Amino acid sequence: MRGLAAAACTALVAMLAAGCAATVRGTGDLGVVVERAAGRLQIVETTGMTRLATVEGLGDLSHASVVFSRDARYAYVFGRDGGLTRVDLLGARITHRVLQAGNSIGGAISQDGRVVAAQNYAPGGIRLFDAQTLAPLADLPAIGSDGRRAKVVGLADLPGRRFAASLFESGEIWIIDASDPRQPQVTRLPAGREPYDGLVTPDGRWYLAGLFGEDGLALVDLWQAPPLARRILSGYGRGNAPLPVYKMPHLRGWAMAQGMAWLPAIGRHEVLVADPANGWREAARVALAGQPVFAMARPDGRQVWVNFAFPHNDTVQIIDTATRQVVRTLRPCRGVLHMEFTPKGEALWLSCRDDNRVEVYDTATLERLATLPADNPSGIFFTARAQRFGM
């Protein structure tokens, strides 16, 4: 033990002598802000609400998403140009980058942190990579039961080194067992017309896919063997003409609060509240100012924050989940694209694309705490996601 302590002290002294003390930090309060037009990431920290560094050279980030390694040191960035980039958050540098497709919109990382999966529009499919080196492991073309190649959406990690994904054109959900990532096994399930996004519940039991081609969602019980898909919330818009859809709702920014699922309704100015304990039946609806894009729950479940598609994309509404009422409407800026809670939810960060800034709000007082400059910011992702399924 004395030898180990001495070695540790020697290493620390060497670092201090080299002027590296400022880089000795944990990663638990770190995150990234995507600067979409510049192909750049800001690395930020939530405790002091400051920018630490920027990382250039990430390609087309017009629809970028990020997942994190299990130790929260590395960010995996999926770009619209098919780029997959591994970024060292502590070193503020790119460690690996591959152009793995023509058009990619996101990805996931396996439960054990060893496999990164990319979901692709062009060519439609899912590709698996080694998380350390980004070496390719497997390529799964998204060819549905109808023989057509499809766009892949809603890719999420599941317990047991599995992934779930949805195929838009062919209306299927795939459950992918990546226990052997060089020979993954696929289970195909019918989903419904045009699944456009998907999510997995925090306990890893349920996978839900929203349907663009019909009112309703597809639900898979992942504890059932073999898993089966069924329809829930069918016909939620029955009797009403659908409203124009200016931007697809994002189920990945969904909310689980007060034991209920809070889901943005496509073609409606509402959030649907579904009760998992009652067969995922509709329990309530909350009328909103516009078409919801993200409906995100504060970590304690007391609030759901909602942003909107054009022309209401300058607005954010806050729902009190105890009363199921909108308690505050904010108009923070133009082009609110994304929101992210700090790990314990005392603050919320939101991106203001058209005003070139990020704003931070106190979730108790609903007052603005800080403003950070950013070049056309979009996605905000904090490292706390590394410890949750489906993020």
PDB file of N, CA, C and O in Angstrom, residues 345-386:
ATOM      1  N   GLY A 345     -31.276  18.008 -11.636  1.00  0.00           N
ATOM      2  CA  GLY A 345     -32.441  18.764 -12.057  1.00  0.00           C
ATOM      3  C   GLY A 345     -32.622  20.133 -11.468  1.00  0.00           C
ATOM      4  O   GLY A 345     -33.690  20.736 -11.620  1.00  0.00           O
ATOM      5  N   GLU A 346     -31.589  20.686 -10.824  1.00  0.00           N
ATOM      6  CA  GLU A 346     -31.757  22.026 -10.263  1.00  0.00           C
ATOM      7  C   GLU A 346     -31.740  23.106 -11.346  1.00  0.00           C
ATOM      8  O   GLU A 346     -32.171  24.234 -11.117  1.00  0.00           O
ATOM      9  N   ALA A 347     -31.265  22.747 -12.525  1.00  0.00           N
ATOM     10  CA  ALA A 347     -31.207  23.714 -13.623  1.00  0.00           C
ATOM     11  C   ALA A 347     -31.515  23.014 -14.937  1.00  0.00           C
ATOM     12  O   ALA A 347     -31.345  21.794 -15.072  1.00  0.00           O
ATOM     13  N   LEU A 348     -31.975  23.794 -15.899  1.00  0.00           N
ATOM     14  CA  LEU A 348     -32.213  23.312 -17.251  1.00  0.00           C
ATOM     15  C   LEU A 348     -31.472  24.218 -18.216  1.00  0.00           C
ATOM     16  O   LEU A 348     -31.531  25.445 -18.109  1.00  0.00           O
ATOM     17  N   TRP A 349     -30.759  23.601 -19.170  1.00  0.00           N
ATOM     18  CA  TRP A 349     -30.068  24.315 -20.229  1.00  0.00           C
ATOM     19  C   TRP A 349     -30.893  24.183 -21.505  1.00  0.00           C
ATOM     20  O   TRP A 349     -31.429  23.097 -21.792  1.00  0.00           O
ATOM     21  N   LEU A 350     -31.002  25.269 -22.270  1.00  0.00           N
ATOM     22  CA  LEU A 350     -31.706  25.193 -23.550  1.00  0.00           C
ATOM     23  C   LEU A 350     -30.917  25.944 -24.613  1.00  0.00           C
ATOM     24  O   LEU A 350     -30.238  26.937 -24.332  1.00  0.00           O
ATOM     25  N   SER A 351     -31.001  25.431 -25.828  1.00  0.00           N
ATOM     26  CA  SER A 351     -30.261  26.026 -26.942  1.00  0.00           C
ATOM     27  C   SER A 351     -31.155  26.977 -27.720  1.00  0.00           C
ATOM     28  O   SER A 351     -32.319  26.672 -27.996  1.00  0.00           O
ATOM     29  N   CYS A 352     -30.589  28.130 -28.065  1.00  0.00           N
ATOM     30  CA  CYS A 352     -31.281  29.165 -28.828  1.00  0.00           C
ATOM     31  C   CYS A 352     -30.575  29.293 -30.176  1.00  0.00           C
ATOM     32  O   CYS A 352     -29.676  30.127 -30.341  1.00  0.00           O
ATOM     33  N   ARG A 353     -30.988  28.478 -31.130  1.00  0.00           N
ATOM     34  CA  ARG A 353     -30.287  28.423 -32.409  1.00  0.00           C
ATOM     35  C   ARG A 353     -30.223  29.777 -33.090  1.00  0.00           C
ATOM     36  O   ARG A 353     -29.164  30.207 -33.562  1.00  0.00           O
ATOM     37  N   ASP A 354     -31.349  30.478 -33.168  1.00  0.00           N
ATOM     38  CA  ASP A 354     -31.420  31.688 -33.979  1.00  0.00           C
ATOM     39  C   ASP A 354     -30.868  32.914 -33.263  1.00  0.00           C
ATOM     40  O   ASP A 354     -30.672  33.958 -33.902  1.00  0.00           O
ATOM     41  N   ASP A 355     -30.622  32.807 -31.960  1.00  0.00           N
ATOM     42  CA  ASP A 355     -30.037  33.915 -31.207  1.00  0.00           C
ATOM     43  C   ASP A 355     -28.615  33.620 -30.749  1.00  0.00           C
ATOM     44  O   ASP A 355     -28.035  34.386 -29.967  1.00  0.00           O
ATOM     45  N   ASN A 356     -28.057  32.493 -31.213  1.00  0.00           N
ATOM     46  CA  ASN A 356     -26.649  32.166 -30.978  1.00  0.00           C
ATOM     47  C   ASN A 356     -26.260  32.202 -29.504  1.00  0.00           C
ATOM     48  O   ASN A 356     -25.267  32.827 -29.110  1.00  0.00           O
ATOM     49  N   ARG A 357     -27.043  31.471 -28.710  1.00  0.00           N
ATOM     50  CA  ARG A 357     -26.699  31.402 -27.295  1.00  0.00           C
ATOM     51  C   ARG A 357     -27.350  30.180 -26.656  1.00  0.00           C
ATOM     52  O   ARG A 357     -28.265  29.570 -27.219  1.00  0.00           O
ATOM     53  N   VAL A 358     -26.852  29.856 -25.482  1.00  0.00           N
ATOM     54  CA  VAL A 358     -27.449  28.837 -24.613  1.00  0.00           C
ATOM     55  C   VAL A 358     -27.885  29.526 -23.334  1.00  0.00           C
ATOM     56  O   VAL A 358     -27.142  30.359 -22.788  1.00  0.00           O
ATOM     57  N   GLU A 359     -29.077  29.211 -22.871  1.00  0.00           N
ATOM     58  CA  GLU A 359     -29.565  29.806 -21.633  1.00  0.00           C
ATOM     59  C   GLU A 359     -29.743  28.724 -20.573  1.00  0.00           C
ATOM     60  O   GLU A 359     -30.086  27.577 -20.888  1.00  0.00           O
ATOM     61  N   VAL A 360     -29.520  29.115 -19.309  1.00  0.00           N
ATOM     62  CA  VAL A 360     -29.636  28.201 -18.173  1.00  0.00           C
ATOM     63  C   VAL A 360     -30.691  28.761 -17.225  1.00  0.00           C
ATOM     64  O   VAL A 360     -30.638  29.948 -16.854  1.00  0.00           O
ATOM     65  N   TYR A 361     -31.647  27.902 -16.832  1.00  0.00           N
ATOM     66  CA  TYR A 361     -32.749  28.320 -15.977  1.00  0.00           C
ATOM     67  C   TYR A 361     -32.757  27.541 -14.669  1.00  0.00           C
ATOM     68  O   TYR A 361     -32.501  26.329 -14.653  1.00  0.00           O
ATOM     69  N   ASP A 362     -33.080  28.249 -13.590  1.00  0.00           N
ATOM     70  CA  ASP A 362     -33.341  27.623 -12.289  1.00  0.00           C
ATOM     71  C   ASP A 362     -34.714  26.966 -12.357  1.00  0.00           C
ATOM     72  O   ASP A 362     -35.704  27.636 -12.661  1.00  0.00           O
ATOM     73  N   THR A 363     -34.801  25.663 -12.094  1.00  0.00           N
ATOM     74  CA  THR A 363     -36.083  24.976 -12.259  1.00  0.00           C
ATOM     75  C   THR A 363     -37.022  25.188 -11.078  1.00  0.00           C
ATOM     76  O   THR A 363     -38.192  24.808 -11.159  1.00  0.00           O
ATOM     77  N   ALA A 364     -36.541  25.790  -9.990  1.00  0.00           N
ATOM     78  CA  ALA A 364     -37.422  26.118  -8.866  1.00  0.00           C
ATOM     79  C   ALA A 364     -38.032  27.506  -9.039  1.00  0.00           C
ATOM     80  O   ALA A 364     -39.249  27.692  -8.931  1.00  0.00           O
ATOM     81  N   THR A 365     -37.205  28.498  -9.349  1.00  0.00           N
ATOM     82  CA  THR A 365     -37.700  29.870  -9.481  1.00  0.00           C
ATOM     83  C   THR A 365     -38.100  30.206 -10.910  1.00  0.00           C
ATOM     84  O   THR A 365     -38.788  31.195 -11.146  1.00  0.00           O
ATOM     85  N   LEU A 366     -37.641  29.388 -11.894  1.00  0.00           N
ATOM     86  CA  LEU A 366     -37.855  29.608 -13.321  1.00  0.00           C
ATOM     87  C   LEU A 366     -37.204  30.892 -13.816  1.00  0.00           C
ATOM     88  O   LEU A 366     -37.589  31.453 -14.849  1.00  0.00           O
ATOM     89  N   GLU A 367     -36.186  31.355 -13.083  1.00  0.00           N
ATOM     90  CA  GLU A 367     -35.422  32.530 -13.487  1.00  0.00           C
ATOM     91  C   GLU A 367     -34.177  32.107 -14.264  1.00  0.00           C
ATOM     92  O   GLU A 367     -33.614  31.042 -14.037  1.00  0.00           O
ATOM     93  N   ARG A 368     -33.741  32.982 -15.170  1.00  0.00           N
ATOM     94  CA  ARG A 368     -32.531  32.723 -15.939  1.00  0.00           C
ATOM     95  C   ARG A 368     -31.316  32.877 -15.026  1.00  0.00           C
ATOM     96  O   ARG A 368     -31.171  33.866 -14.307  1.00  0.00           O
ATOM     97  N   LEU A 369     -30.417  31.874 -15.093  1.00  0.00           N
ATOM     98  CA  LEU A 369     -29.213  31.884 -14.275  1.00  0.00           C
ATOM     99  C   LEU A 369     -27.987  32.341 -15.048  1.00  0.00           C
ATOM    100  O   LEU A 369     -27.086  32.959 -14.480  1.00  0.00           O
ATOM    101  N   ALA A 370     -27.914  31.971 -16.327  1.00  0.00           N
ATOM    102  CA  ALA A 370     -26.707  32.249 -17.097  1.00  0.00           C
ATOM    103  C   ALA A 370     -27.031  32.226 -18.572  1.00  0.00           C
ATOM    104  O   ALA A 370     -28.016  31.618 -19.011  1.00  0.00           O
ATOM    105  N   THR A 371     -26.177  32.879 -19.339  1.00  0.00           N
ATOM    106  CA  THR A 371     -26.237  32.866 -20.798  1.00  0.00           C
ATOM    107  C   THR A 371     -24.831  32.610 -21.322  1.00  0.00           C
ATOM    108  O   THR A 371     -23.874  33.264 -20.886  1.00  0.00           O
ATOM    109  N   LEU A 372     -24.697  31.647 -22.230  1.00  0.00           N
ATOM    110  CA  LEU A 372     -23.408  31.322 -22.827  1.00  0.00           C
ATOM    111  C   LEU A 372     -23.497  31.544 -24.334  1.00  0.00           C
ATOM    112  O   LEU A 372     -24.440  31.063 -24.973  1.00  0.00           O
ATOM    113  N   PRO A 373     -22.545  32.250 -24.935  1.00  0.00           N
ATOM    114  CA  PRO A 373     -22.559  32.405 -26.399  1.00  0.00           C
ATOM    115  C   PRO A 373     -22.288  31.075 -27.082  1.00  0.00           C
ATOM    116  O   PRO A 373     -21.490  30.258 -26.607  1.00  0.00           O
ATOM    117  N   ALA A 374     -22.966  30.839 -28.204  1.00  0.00           N
ATOM    118  CA  ALA A 374     -22.768  29.615 -28.985  1.00  0.00           C
ATOM    119  C   ALA A 374     -23.196  29.897 -30.419  1.00  0.00           C
ATOM    120  O   ALA A 374     -24.127  30.670 -30.651  1.00  0.00           O
ATOM    121  N   ASP A 375     -22.531  29.248 -31.362  1.00  0.00           N
ATOM    122  CA  ASP A 375     -22.775  29.469 -32.779  1.00  0.00           C
ATOM    123  C   ASP A 375     -23.836  28.483 -33.268  1.00  0.00           C
ATOM    124  O   ASP A 375     -23.567  27.303 -33.417  1.00  0.00           O
ATOM    125  N   ASN A 376     -25.064  28.971 -33.488  1.00  0.00           N
ATOM    126  CA  ASN A 376     -26.184  28.131 -33.922  1.00  0.00           C
ATOM    127  C   ASN A 376     -26.258  26.831 -33.114  1.00  0.00           C
ATOM    128  O   ASN A 376     -26.163  25.730 -33.676  1.00  0.00           O
ATOM    129  N   PRO A 377     -26.453  26.910 -31.807  1.00  0.00           N
ATOM    130  CA  PRO A 377     -26.443  25.690 -30.997  1.00  0.00           C
ATOM    131  C   PRO A 377     -27.685  24.843 -31.245  1.00  0.00           C
ATOM    132  O   PRO A 377     -28.766  25.361 -31.540  1.00  0.00           O
ATOM    133  N   SER A 378     -27.519  23.544 -31.142  1.00  0.00           N
ATOM    134  CA  SER A 378     -28.670  22.631 -31.238  1.00  0.00           C
ATOM    135  C   SER A 378     -28.645  21.698 -30.033  1.00  0.00           C
ATOM    136  O   SER A 378     -29.085  22.065 -28.947  1.00  0.00           O
ATOM    137  N   GLY A 379     -28.115  20.482 -30.188  1.00  0.00           N
ATOM    138  CA  GLY A 379     -28.192  19.519 -29.105  1.00  0.00           C
ATOM    139  C   GLY A 379     -27.314  19.862 -27.911  1.00  0.00           C
ATOM    140  O   GLY A 379     -26.204  20.362 -28.054  1.00  0.00           O
ATOM    141  N   ILE A 380     -27.848  19.585 -26.722  1.00  0.00           N
ATOM    142  CA  ILE A 380     -27.102  19.708 -25.468  1.00  0.00           C
ATOM    143  C   ILE A 380     -27.157  18.341 -24.802  1.00  0.00           C
ATOM    144  O   ILE A 380     -28.247  17.775 -24.604  1.00  0.00           O
ATOM    145  N   PHE A 381     -25.996  17.800 -24.422  1.00  0.00           N
ATOM    146  CA  PHE A 381     -25.926  16.450 -23.875  1.00  0.00           C
ATOM    147  C   PHE A 381     -24.974  16.447 -22.682  1.00  0.00           C
ATOM    148  O   PHE A 381     -23.813  16.846 -22.815  1.00  0.00           O
ATOM    149  N   PHE A 382     -25.467  15.986 -21.518  1.00  0.00           N
ATOM    150  CA  PHE A 382     -24.636  15.914 -20.323  1.00  0.00           C
ATOM    151  C   PHE A 382     -24.223  14.468 -20.053  1.00  0.00           C
ATOM    152  O   PHE A 382     -24.952  13.518 -20.389  1.00  0.00           O
ATOM    153  N   THR A 383     -23.067  14.299 -19.403  1.00  0.00           N
ATOM    154  CA  THR A 383     -22.488  12.967 -19.222  1.00  0.00           C
ATOM    155  C   THR A 383     -23.314  12.072 -18.309  1.00  0.00           C
ATOM    156  O   THR A 383     -23.103  10.860 -18.293  1.00  0.00           O
ATOM    157  N   ALA A 384     -24.261  12.621 -17.558  1.00  0.00           N
ATOM    158  CA  ALA A 384     -25.140  11.786 -16.744  1.00  0.00           C
ATOM    159  C   ALA A 384     -25.889  10.770 -17.597  1.00  0.00           C
ATOM    160  O   ALA A 384     -26.327   9.724 -17.096  1.00  0.00           O
ATOM    161  N   ARG A 385     -26.030  11.038 -18.878  1.00  0.00           N
ATOM    162  CA  ARG A 385     -26.679  10.098 -19.796  1.00  0.00           C
ATOM    163  C   ARG A 385     -25.954   8.763 -19.848  1.00  0.00           C
ATOM    164  O   ARG A 385     -26.557   7.750 -20.209  1.00  0.00           O
ATOM    165  N   ALA A 386     -24.659   8.764 -19.535  1.00  0.00           N
ATOM    166  CA  ALA A 386     -23.879   7.518 -19.627  1.00  0.00           C
ATOM    167  C   ALA A 386     -24.428   6.437 -18.712  1.00  0.00           C
ATOM    168  O   ALA A 386     -24.199   5.245 -18.954  1.00  0.00           O
TER     169      ALA A 386
END
